[in-house]
Amino acid sequence: MTQERALELFNEAGVLLEGHFKLTSGRHSNRYLQCAKIFQNTKYSEELCAALAEKYKSEGVEIVIGPAMGAVQMAYEVSRALGCENFFTERGEDGKMTLRRGFAVTPGQRILVVEDVVTTGGSVREVIELIRKSGGVVAGVGSIVDRTGGKIDFGVPYQAVVSLEVESWEPQDCPLCKAGAPAPVKPGSRKS
């Protein structure tokens, strides 16, 4: 899939939002990619997730794992394209990623970690650590969108359907805040 085709799907689905946003990382941005809109309609999710799965089809992936909430449906759709199982992680009472609901990684299993949008990679790094502590092998990381423009390194192969460098700032450096814009909106799934 070309970047142009992916952006066409984003526009059609209403994924790219403009305004003043607070990202999960705590940073502020004037653009937000609401990838949840991709999963409202299977015509978008199937095509985008199949394009990502294609990048890992020869990696022997046995399980696709995505952090809740943003990557639950994505993990399912990518695993469907790869013909394997899928799990999701969620935050425990301590705020850390955990496997629950009977999901378990067997030592040696090859796992693909997926995330809808990667900005700082914090959630992905937590899932990687959880998999490694369980004895699993991280075959790679995949996302619909890489907001770093290819600058992030997870120490394993990383592929994205679309790579964009979307500007973001620490709250104290945000030009929108300095210009007196209304408070940023937090459209993501995480409370902090």
PDB file of C-alpha atoms in Angstrom, residues 7 12 23 30 43-44 48 66 73-74 86 102-103 120 123 146-147 154 175:
ATOM      1  CA  LEU A   7      -3.843   8.990   3.434  1.00  0.00           C
ATOM      2  CA  GLU A  12     -12.358   9.260   3.792  1.00  0.00           C
ATOM      3  CA  LEU A  23      -1.508  13.390  23.388  1.00  0.00           C
ATOM      4  CA  ASN A  30      -2.082  20.865  16.462  1.00  0.00           C
ATOM      5  CA  LYS A  43     -13.437  -1.514   4.549  1.00  0.00           C
ATOM      6  CA  TYR A  44     -10.736   0.717   6.106  1.00  0.00           C
ATOM      7  CA  LEU A  48      -4.823  -1.013   6.284  1.00  0.00           C
ATOM      8  CA  GLY A  66      -1.903  -4.830  20.989  1.00  0.00           C
ATOM      9  CA  GLN A  73      -9.410  -4.326  17.107  1.00  0.00           C
ATOM     10  CA  MET A  74      -6.159  -3.789  15.238  1.00  0.00           C
ATOM     11  CA  ASN A  86      -4.336 -12.297  18.958  1.00  0.00           C
ATOM     12  CA  GLY A 102      -6.483 -16.053  30.417  1.00  0.00           C
ATOM     13  CA  PHE A 103      -4.067 -14.654  27.831  1.00  0.00           C
ATOM     14  CA  THR A 120       6.777   8.180  21.857  1.00  0.00           C
ATOM     15  CA  SER A 123       2.881   1.671  25.485  1.00  0.00           C
ATOM     16  CA  ASP A 146       4.447   6.300  12.815  1.00  0.00           C
ATOM     17  CA  ARG A 147       4.256   9.923  14.010  1.00  0.00           C
ATOM     18  CA  PHE A 154      12.340  -0.311  19.484  1.00  0.00           C
ATOM     19  CA  PRO A 175       2.823  27.675  20.798  1.00  0.00           C
TER      20      PRO A 175
END
